[in-house]
C-alpha cells in the first residue's frame, strides 16, 4: 500500500499547473478592437457585359430602332413537342418559315403542322443530293447535319454550313416546282427530321384563300428591288459616260420599327431601426446592406440582358447570325467563322467552361491565343478581340453552351445598353434607392430599383456560336 501511495503522490505533483505570470490572450481580447472585413459575397462576378456595353440614355423610357425598309422575311427557329420518340411541331412556330412570316390563321397553321411526317436518319446518311429536285421542306427536330458541296476541282468535300435543332431547309419547295438542291445535306449525327411534301402544301393552298394571299404577298416582296441584305434598293448609276438619264430614288423606312422599353429589377430592403441606430461602428449597417443588395441586382441585370426572351442577347440574334460548331468543341475555325460574319467585332463573351474548352482545342493544335489590354486589365483574346468570361450564358444539361460576338456602340450600328440616368433618388446610374417609411414594427424599408435593356441596331451587330460542347473529350 505504501508503494501505491508513493506513486500517486508523484503523479499528482507532475500535474500541478505552472503559475500564470502574464495576461492570457483570451482575457486580452476583451479589451482589444477586432479587425473586421466588410461582408463578403460569393456570387459577385466580373460582369464584363455591363462594363463593355456603351450605354444610351433613354429619356422617355422607350428606345426606337429605325431601319431601312426590308423585304426579306426573317428566318427563325421552329419549336417542337416531344413525346417519347415522337416529335411534333408547335403550330404557331411555323411563322418562322419566311413564306409564312406574319401569317396569323392558327387553325390553318395547326392543320399544316399535322401534315409534317417524322423521319429518323442515321449518322452519315444523305438526306438531299446536290442537283436533285427539291420536293420537300425539312425541319430538324434533333441532331446535326452538314451542308456539303464538292470543291471547285472536285478533289475535296467542302462543308458550307451546319444545321441543328429548329433549323429548316428546302422551303423553296413550297414556291418553286422546278428548284434543285444547290448542296448535299448529310447527317453528322443521328437526326430526327420532320418533312412536308410539296403536294401536301399545294393541296392546302388550293382551298385556302388566306394562304394564297400570304404567298402572293411574299412573291410580291421578293420581286421588289433589294440589296443583298434584303433592304429596299437605292437606285444608282455608275460607270456611265455622256449624259444618260439618271435614276430617281429615295430611301424607304420601316413603318413599324421595333421599340425597346426599359425593364426593371426591384427588391425591398428592410433594416430594423435598432440595428441601424446602435450597431453602426465601425461599419454602417445600412450602407453594407445596400451595397450587397445592389450587387445582387446588378448580377440579375446582366442575367436578364443575356437570357431575357424579350431583349436578351441569346434570343435576339438573327437566324443567319447563328452558327453551330463544326465538330462539337469550340475550335479556332469556329471562332474565325463567327468573327467573319460582322465588321469590327469588339468583344466575345463565353461561359468560363466554354473558354476552357476553346483553350483545350488551341493547345491540341499548338495555337496559343494572345492577350490584349481592356480597361486597364490584360485579358485573353482571339484575333485581337477580347474573349471575356460571362457565367450568365447557360450551360445545358447536355454539356453545351454558346459564345456571343458583338459589335458595340451607336456610331458603329452595334449593340447598346439602355438605361435612364437622373431618375429620382438615384444611387448609381439607372439605379434608385427610395425610402418607403418605417412600419409599426420599427423596420425601415427601402425600394431598390434598376432600369435597363439592350438593343441590337442592325442584325449583323450580334452573332452567336451555338451547340458549343464544353465537356472534356477522351
Coordinates of C-alpha atoms in Angstrom, one line a residue:
X1 CA 0.0 0.0 0.0
X2 CA 2.9 2.4 0.7
X3 CA 4.3 1.9 -2.8
X4 CA 0.9 2.8 -4.4
X5 CA 0.6 5.9 -2.2
X6 CA 4.1 7.0 -3.3
X7 CA 3.3 6.6 -7.0
X8 CA 0.0 8.6 -6.6
X9 CA 1.8 11.4 -4.9
X10 CA 4.4 11.6 -7.7
X11 CA 1.7 11.8 -10.4
X12 CA -0.2 14.5 -8.5
X13 CA 2.9 16.6 -8.3
X14 CA 3.6 16.3 -12.1
X15 CA 0.1 17.5 -12.9
X16 CA 0.4 20.8 -10.9
X17 CA -0.1 23.8 -13.2
X18 CA 2.7 26.3 -13.6
X19 CA 1.6 29.6 -12.1
X20 CA 0.5 32.2 -14.8
X21 CA 2.9 35.1 -15.0
X22 CA 1.2 37.3 -17.7
X23 CA -2.2 38.2 -19.0
X24 CA -3.6 35.5 -21.3
X25 CA -4.8 36.1 -24.9
X26 CA -8.4 35.1 -24.2
X27 CA -8.8 37.8 -21.5
X28 CA -6.8 40.4 -23.5
X29 CA -9.3 40.1 -26.4
X30 CA -11.9 41.7 -24.2
X31 CA -10.0 45.0 -24.3
X32 CA -8.8 44.8 -27.9
X33 CA -10.5 46.1 -31.1
X34 CA -11.3 43.3 -33.5
X35 CA -10.2 43.9 -37.1
X36 CA -13.2 43.2 -39.4
X37 CA -13.8 42.8 -43.1
X38 CA -16.9 44.2 -44.8
X39 CA -19.5 41.4 -45.5
X40 CA -18.2 39.2 -48.3
X41 CA -20.4 37.9 -51.2
X42 CA -19.5 34.8 -53.3
X43 CA -21.9 35.5 -56.1
X44 CA -20.2 38.7 -57.3
X45 CA -18.7 38.2 -60.8
X46 CA -16.7 40.4 -63.1
X47 CA -19.9 41.4 -65.0
X48 CA -18.0 42.1 -68.2
X49 CA -21.1 42.6 -70.3
X50 CA -22.2 45.6 -68.2
X51 CA -18.7 47.0 -68.4
X52 CA -18.1 46.8 -72.1
X53 CA -21.5 47.9 -73.4
X54 CA -21.9 51.5 -74.3
X55 CA -25.0 52.9 -72.6
X56 CA -27.5 55.0 -74.3
X57 CA -29.7 57.5 -72.4
X58 CA -33.4 56.6 -72.8
X59 CA -35.1 59.8 -71.5
X60 CA -38.7 58.7 -72.3
X61 CA -38.4 55.1 -71.2
X62 CA -38.6 53.8 -74.8
X63 CA -35.9 53.3 -77.4
X64 CA -37.0 53.1 -81.0
X65 CA -34.7 51.5 -83.6
X66 CA -35.4 52.9 -87.1
X67 CA -34.2 50.9 -90.0
X68 CA -34.5 50.9 -93.8
X69 CA -37.5 49.0 -95.2
X70 CA -36.6 45.3 -95.6
X71 CA -38.4 42.9 -97.9
X72 CA -36.6 39.8 -96.7
X73 CA -38.5 37.9 -94.1
X74 CA -36.6 36.7 -91.1
X75 CA -35.7 33.0 -90.7
X76 CA -36.2 31.7 -87.2
X77 CA -36.1 28.5 -85.2
X78 CA -39.2 26.2 -85.1
X79 CA -40.3 24.6 -81.9
X80 CA -41.3 21.1 -81.0
X81 CA -43.2 19.0 -78.5
X82 CA -41.6 15.6 -77.9
X83 CA -43.5 12.6 -76.6
X84 CA -41.2 9.6 -76.2
X85 CA -39.6 9.1 -79.6
X86 CA -42.2 11.2 -81.4
X87 CA -41.7 14.8 -82.3
X88 CA -44.4 17.2 -83.3
X89 CA -44.3 20.8 -84.5
X90 CA -45.8 23.6 -82.4
X91 CA -48.1 25.1 -85.0
X92 CA -47.5 28.9 -84.2
X93 CA -43.8 28.4 -84.7
X94 CA -44.4 27.8 -88.4
X95 CA -44.4 31.6 -88.9
X96 CA -40.6 31.3 -88.6
X97 CA -40.7 30.0 -92.2
X98 CA -40.1 33.0 -94.4
X99 CA -43.1 32.2 -96.6
X100 CA -45.4 32.2 -93.5
X101 CA -43.9 35.2 -91.7
X102 CA -46.8 37.2 -90.2
X103 CA -49.5 34.6 -91.0
X104 CA -52.0 34.5 -88.2
X105 CA -54.5 31.8 -89.1
X106 CA -53.9 29.5 -86.1
X107 CA -56.4 26.8 -87.4
X108 CA -54.6 26.6 -90.8
X109 CA -51.2 26.5 -89.1
X110 CA -52.3 23.6 -87.0
X111 CA -53.5 21.7 -90.0
X112 CA -50.2 22.4 -91.8
X113 CA -48.2 21.3 -88.8
X114 CA -50.2 18.0 -88.8
X115 CA -49.1 17.2 -92.4
X116 CA -45.4 17.0 -91.4
X117 CA -44.2 13.4 -91.1
X118 CA -41.3 12.2 -89.0
X119 CA -38.2 10.7 -90.5
X120 CA -35.3 9.3 -88.5
X121 CA -31.9 9.5 -90.2
X122 CA -28.7 7.6 -89.3
X123 CA -25.3 9.2 -89.0
X124 CA -23.7 9.6 -92.4
X125 CA -26.9 9.2 -94.3
X126 CA -27.6 11.6 -97.2
X127 CA -30.9 13.5 -96.8
X128 CA -30.7 15.6 -100.0
X129 CA -28.4 15.2 -103.0
X130 CA -26.9 18.2 -104.8
X131 CA -28.6 18.6 -108.2
X132 CA -31.7 16.6 -107.4
X133 CA -35.2 18.2 -107.2
X134 CA -36.4 19.9 -104.1
X135 CA -39.7 18.3 -103.3
X136 CA -39.9 18.6 -99.5
X137 CA -39.3 21.1 -96.8
X138 CA -37.4 19.7 -93.8
X139 CA -37.3 20.8 -90.2
X140 CA -34.6 19.5 -87.8
X141 CA -36.2 18.3 -84.6
X142 CA -33.0 16.9 -83.1
X143 CA -29.4 16.3 -84.3
X144 CA -26.9 18.0 -86.6
X145 CA -26.5 17.9 -90.4
X146 CA -23.8 19.3 -92.7
X147 CA -24.4 21.2 -95.9
X148 CA -21.6 20.0 -98.2
X149 CA -20.6 20.5 -101.7
X150 CA -17.7 19.4 -104.0
X151 CA -14.7 21.6 -104.2
X152 CA -14.1 23.7 -107.3
X153 CA -11.8 21.0 -108.7
X154 CA -13.7 18.0 -107.3
X155 CA -10.9 17.0 -105.0
X156 CA -12.5 17.6 -101.7
X157 CA -15.8 17.9 -99.9
X158 CA -16.5 21.4 -98.6
X159 CA -18.7 22.0 -95.5
X160 CA -20.8 25.0 -96.3
X161 CA -22.7 25.1 -93.0
X162 CA -24.3 23.2 -90.2
X163 CA -28.0 22.7 -89.4
X164 CA -29.1 21.9 -85.9
X165 CA -32.3 21.7 -83.8
X166 CA -35.0 24.0 -85.0
X167 CA -33.4 24.8 -88.4
X168 CA -35.2 24.2 -91.7
X169 CA -34.1 23.8 -95.3
X170 CA -35.8 23.2 -98.6
X171 CA -38.6 25.7 -98.0
X172 CA -38.1 26.9 -101.7
X173 CA -40.1 23.7 -102.5
X174 CA -43.3 25.5 -101.3
X175 CA -42.9 28.1 -104.0
X176 CA -40.9 26.7 -107.0
X177 CA -41.8 23.4 -108.6
X178 CA -38.6 23.2 -110.6
X179 CA -36.0 24.1 -107.9
X180 CA -33.0 21.9 -107.3
X181 CA -30.7 21.3 -104.4
X182 CA -27.6 23.6 -104.6
X183 CA -25.8 21.5 -102.0
X184 CA -25.9 18.0 -100.4
X185 CA -27.3 17.6 -96.9
X186 CA -25.6 14.8 -94.9
X187 CA -26.3 13.7 -91.3
X188 CA -23.4 14.4 -89.0
X189 CA -25.2 12.7 -86.1
X190 CA -28.3 10.6 -85.7
X191 CA -31.1 13.1 -86.7
X192 CA -34.8 13.3 -86.3
X193 CA -36.4 15.3 -89.2
X194 CA -40.0 16.4 -89.9
X195 CA -40.8 16.7 -93.6
X196 CA -43.6 18.3 -95.5
X197 CA -44.0 17.2 -99.2
X198 CA -44.8 19.9 -101.8
X199 CA -48.1 18.2 -102.7
X200 CA -49.4 18.4 -99.1
X201 CA -48.8 22.1 -99.1
X202 CA -50.3 22.6 -102.6
X203 CA -53.5 20.8 -101.5
X204 CA -53.9 23.2 -98.6
X205 CA -53.1 26.2 -100.8
X206 CA -55.8 25.3 -103.3
X207 CA -58.6 25.6 -100.7
X208 CA -57.4 28.4 -98.6
X209 CA -57.8 32.0 -99.8
X210 CA -55.9 33.4 -96.9
X211 CA -52.9 31.2 -97.6
X212 CA -52.9 32.2 -101.3
X213 CA -52.9 35.8 -100.3
X214 CA -49.9 35.2 -98.0
X215 CA -48.0 33.5 -100.8
X216 CA -48.8 36.3 -103.3
X217 CA -47.6 38.9 -100.8
X218 CA -44.4 37.0 -100.3
X219 CA -43.8 36.8 -104.0
X220 CA -44.5 40.5 -104.4
X221 CA -41.9 41.4 -101.8
X222 CA -39.4 39.1 -103.3
X223 CA -39.8 40.8 -106.7
X224 CA -39.0 44.2 -105.3
X225 CA -35.5 45.6 -106.0
X226 CA -33.4 44.9 -102.9
X227 CA -29.8 44.7 -101.9
X228 CA -28.0 41.6 -100.5
X229 CA -29.3 42.3 -97.0
X230 CA -33.0 42.4 -98.2
X231 CA -33.4 46.1 -97.8
X232 CA -35.3 48.2 -100.4
X233 CA -32.7 49.1 -103.0
X234 CA -31.4 52.6 -103.6
X235 CA -31.2 53.1 -107.4
X236 CA -27.9 54.4 -108.6
X237 CA -25.9 54.8 -111.8
X238 CA -22.1 54.2 -112.0
X239 CA -19.5 53.8 -114.7
X240 CA -21.5 55.7 -117.3
X241 CA -20.3 58.2 -119.9
X242 CA -22.0 61.1 -121.5
X243 CA -25.3 62.4 -120.3
X244 CA -27.7 59.5 -119.7
X245 CA -30.8 59.8 -117.7
X246 CA -30.0 59.1 -114.0
X247 CA -32.4 57.0 -112.0
X248 CA -34.5 58.7 -109.3
X249 CA -34.7 57.1 -105.9
X250 CA -35.5 57.6 -102.2
X251 CA -34.7 55.7 -99.0
X252 CA -37.7 54.0 -97.6
X253 CA -38.1 53.2 -93.9
X254 CA -39.8 50.5 -91.9
X255 CA -43.3 51.6 -91.0
X256 CA -43.3 49.7 -87.7
X257 CA -39.8 50.0 -86.2
X258 CA -39.0 48.0 -83.1
X259 CA -39.3 49.7 -79.7
X260 CA -37.4 48.6 -76.6
X261 CA -39.0 49.5 -73.2
X262 CA -36.8 49.6 -70.2
X263 CA -37.1 46.6 -68.0
X264 CA -36.8 46.7 -64.2
X265 CA -35.4 44.6 -61.4
X266 CA -36.6 45.5 -57.9
X267 CA -36.5 44.5 -54.2
X268 CA -37.4 45.9 -50.8
X269 CA -34.6 46.2 -48.4
X270 CA -35.6 46.0 -44.7
X271 CA -33.5 47.2 -41.8
X272 CA -34.6 47.3 -38.1
X273 CA -34.2 50.8 -36.6
X274 CA -32.4 49.3 -33.6
X275 CA -29.7 47.8 -35.9
X276 CA -29.4 51.0 -37.9
X277 CA -29.1 53.1 -34.7
X278 CA -26.9 51.0 -32.4
X279 CA -24.7 48.8 -34.5
X280 CA -23.1 51.2 -36.9
X281 CA -19.4 51.1 -35.8
X282 CA -17.0 50.6 -37.4
X283 CA -19.2 49.9 -40.4
X284 CA -22.6 51.4 -41.3
X285 CA -25.1 48.6 -41.4
X286 CA -27.4 50.4 -43.8
X287 CA -24.6 51.0 -46.2
X288 CA -23.4 47.4 -46.2
X289 CA -26.9 46.0 -46.6
X290 CA -27.4 48.4 -49.5
X291 CA -24.1 47.6 -51.1
X292 CA -24.8 43.8 -51.2
X293 CA -28.3 44.4 -52.4
X294 CA -27.1 46.5 -55.3
X295 CA -24.6 43.8 -56.2
X296 CA -27.3 41.2 -56.4
X297 CA -29.5 43.5 -58.6
X298 CA -26.6 44.1 -61.0
X299 CA -26.0 40.4 -61.2
X300 CA -29.7 39.9 -62.1
X301 CA -29.5 42.7 -64.6
X302 CA -26.7 41.0 -66.5
X303 CA -28.5 37.7 -66.4
X304 CA -31.6 39.3 -67.9
X305 CA -29.6 41.1 -70.6
X306 CA -28.2 37.7 -71.7
X307 CA -31.3 35.5 -71.3
X308 CA -34.4 37.6 -71.5
X309 CA -36.7 36.4 -74.3
X310 CA -37.8 40.0 -74.9
X311 CA -34.4 41.7 -75.3
X312 CA -31.7 39.2 -74.2
X313 CA -28.7 38.7 -76.5
X314 CA -29.1 35.0 -76.9
X315 CA -32.7 35.3 -78.0
X316 CA -32.4 38.3 -80.3
X317 CA -29.6 37.2 -82.6
X318 CA -30.9 36.8 -86.2
X319 CA -31.1 33.4 -87.8
X320 CA -28.3 34.0 -90.3
X321 CA -26.1 35.2 -87.4
X322 CA -26.4 31.9 -85.5
X323 CA -23.7 29.3 -86.2
X324 CA -23.2 25.7 -84.9
X325 CA -19.8 24.3 -84.2
X326 CA -18.4 22.1 -86.9
X327 CA -17.3 19.2 -84.6
X328 CA -18.7 20.0 -81.2
X329 CA -16.0 21.7 -79.1
X330 CA -15.2 25.4 -80.0
X331 CA -12.3 25.4 -82.3
X332 CA -10.3 28.3 -83.8
X333 CA -12.1 27.6 -87.1
X334 CA -15.5 28.1 -85.4
X335 CA -14.4 31.5 -83.8
X336 CA -13.0 32.6 -87.1
X337 CA -16.3 31.9 -88.8
X338 CA -18.1 33.8 -86.1
X339 CA -15.9 36.8 -86.5
X340 CA -16.2 36.8 -90.2
X341 CA -20.0 37.4 -90.0
X342 CA -19.6 41.1 -89.0
X343 CA -17.2 44.0 -89.3
X344 CA -15.3 45.3 -86.3
X345 CA -16.3 42.7 -83.7
X346 CA -15.5 44.4 -80.4
X347 CA -15.9 41.6 -77.9
X348 CA -16.5 37.9 -77.5
X349 CA -18.4 36.6 -74.4
X350 CA -18.4 33.0 -73.3
X351 CA -19.0 30.9 -70.2
X352 CA -15.7 30.1 -68.4
X353 CA -16.2 26.4 -69.2
X354 CA -16.5 27.3 -72.9
X355 CA -13.3 29.4 -72.7
X356 CA -11.5 26.4 -71.2
X357 CA -12.8 24.1 -74.0
X358 CA -11.6 26.6 -76.6
X359 CA -8.1 26.8 -75.0
X360 CA -8.0 22.9 -75.0
X361 CA -8.7 22.9 -78.7
X362 CA -6.0 25.6 -79.2
X363 CA -3.5 23.5 -77.2
X364 CA -4.4 20.5 -79.3
X365 CA -3.4 22.4 -82.5
X366 CA -0.4 24.1 -81.0
X367 CA -2.0 27.5 -81.2
X368 CA -1.7 29.9 -78.3
X369 CA -4.1 32.9 -78.0
X370 CA -2.6 36.3 -77.1
X371 CA -3.7 38.8 -74.5
X372 CA -4.9 42.3 -75.0
X373 CA -5.4 45.2 -72.6
X374 CA -9.0 46.1 -71.8
X375 CA -10.0 48.8 -69.2
X376 CA -6.6 48.5 -67.7
X377 CA -6.5 44.7 -67.5
X378 CA -4.8 42.1 -69.5
X379 CA -7.5 39.7 -70.9
X380 CA -7.5 36.7 -73.2
X381 CA -8.2 37.4 -76.9
X382 CA -8.6 35.7 -80.2
X383 CA -7.6 37.6 -83.4
X384 CA -7.2 40.7 -81.2
X385 CA -10.8 40.5 -80.0
X386 CA -11.2 40.2 -76.2
X387 CA -12.6 36.8 -75.1
X388 CA -14.3 37.6 -71.8
X389 CA -16.0 35.3 -69.2
X390 CA -19.7 35.6 -68.6
X391 CA -21.2 32.9 -66.3
X392 CA -24.8 34.1 -67.2
X393 CA -24.5 32.3 -70.5
X394 CA -26.1 29.0 -69.7
X395 CA -24.6 25.5 -69.9
X396 CA -27.2 22.9 -70.7
X397 CA -27.6 19.5 -69.0
X398 CA -26.2 18.0 -72.2
X399 CA -23.0 20.0 -71.7
X400 CA -23.4 22.6 -74.4
X401 CA -23.2 26.4 -74.3
X402 CA -23.0 29.4 -76.6
X403 CA -20.4 32.1 -77.4
X404 CA -21.6 35.7 -78.2
X405 CA -19.9 38.1 -80.6
X406 CA -20.8 41.7 -80.7
X407 CA -20.1 45.0 -82.4
X408 CA -21.0 47.7 -79.9
X409 CA -22.0 51.4 -80.0
X410 CA -24.5 53.6 -81.8
X411 CA -21.8 55.0 -84.1
X412 CA -21.0 51.6 -85.4
X413 CA -24.6 50.4 -85.6
X414 CA -23.9 47.9 -82.9
X415 CA -25.3 46.6 -79.6
X416 CA -26.0 49.2 -76.9
X417 CA -27.2 49.0 -73.4
X418 CA -30.2 51.1 -72.4
X419 CA -30.8 53.0 -69.2
X420 CA -32.1 56.3 -67.9
X421 CA -30.0 58.5 -65.6
X422 CA -31.2 61.3 -63.5
X423 CA -34.1 59.4 -62.0
X424 CA -35.4 60.3 -58.6
X425 CA -33.3 59.1 -55.6
X426 CA -30.6 57.9 -57.9
X427 CA -27.9 55.9 -56.1
X428 CA -26.0 54.7 -59.2
X429 CA -26.6 55.4 -63.0
X430 CA -30.1 53.9 -63.7
X431 CA -30.5 52.6 -60.1
X432 CA -32.5 54.3 -57.4
X433 CA -33.0 53.8 -53.6
X434 CA -36.3 55.2 -52.3
X435 CA -37.2 55.5 -48.6
X436 CA -40.6 53.8 -48.1
X437 CA -41.0 54.7 -44.4
X438 CA -41.0 52.8 -41.1
X439 CA -43.6 50.3 -40.2
X440 CA -45.2 49.6 -36.8
X441 CA -42.5 47.0 -36.1
X442 CA -39.8 49.7 -36.3
X443 CA -38.5 48.3 -39.6
X444 CA -37.1 50.8 -42.1
X445 CA -37.9 49.9 -45.8
X446 CA -36.1 51.0 -49.0
X447 CA -37.3 50.3 -52.5
X448 CA -34.2 49.5 -54.6
X449 CA -34.8 49.5 -58.4
X450 CA -32.6 49.2 -61.5
X451 CA -33.9 50.0 -65.0
X452 CA -32.2 48.6 -68.1
X453 CA -32.5 46.9 -71.5
X454 CA -30.3 46.2 -74.6
X455 CA -30.9 47.0 -78.3
X456 CA -29.4 45.5 -81.5
X457 CA -29.3 48.3 -84.0
X458 CA -28.7 46.1 -87.1
X459 CA -28.8 42.3 -87.3
X460 CA -25.2 41.7 -88.1
X461 CA -24.1 43.5 -84.9
X462 CA -24.8 40.4 -82.8
X463 CA -23.8 36.8 -83.6
X464 CA -24.0 33.5 -81.5
X465 CA -22.0 30.3 -81.9
X466 CA -24.3 27.6 -80.6
X467 CA -24.0 23.9 -79.6
X468 CA -20.6 24.5 -78.1
X469 CA -19.5 21.4 -76.3
X470 CA -17.8 22.2 -73.0
X471 CA -17.2 18.7 -71.7
X472 CA -13.7 17.2 -71.9
X473 CA -13.4 14.6 -74.6
X474 CA -11.3 11.5 -74.2

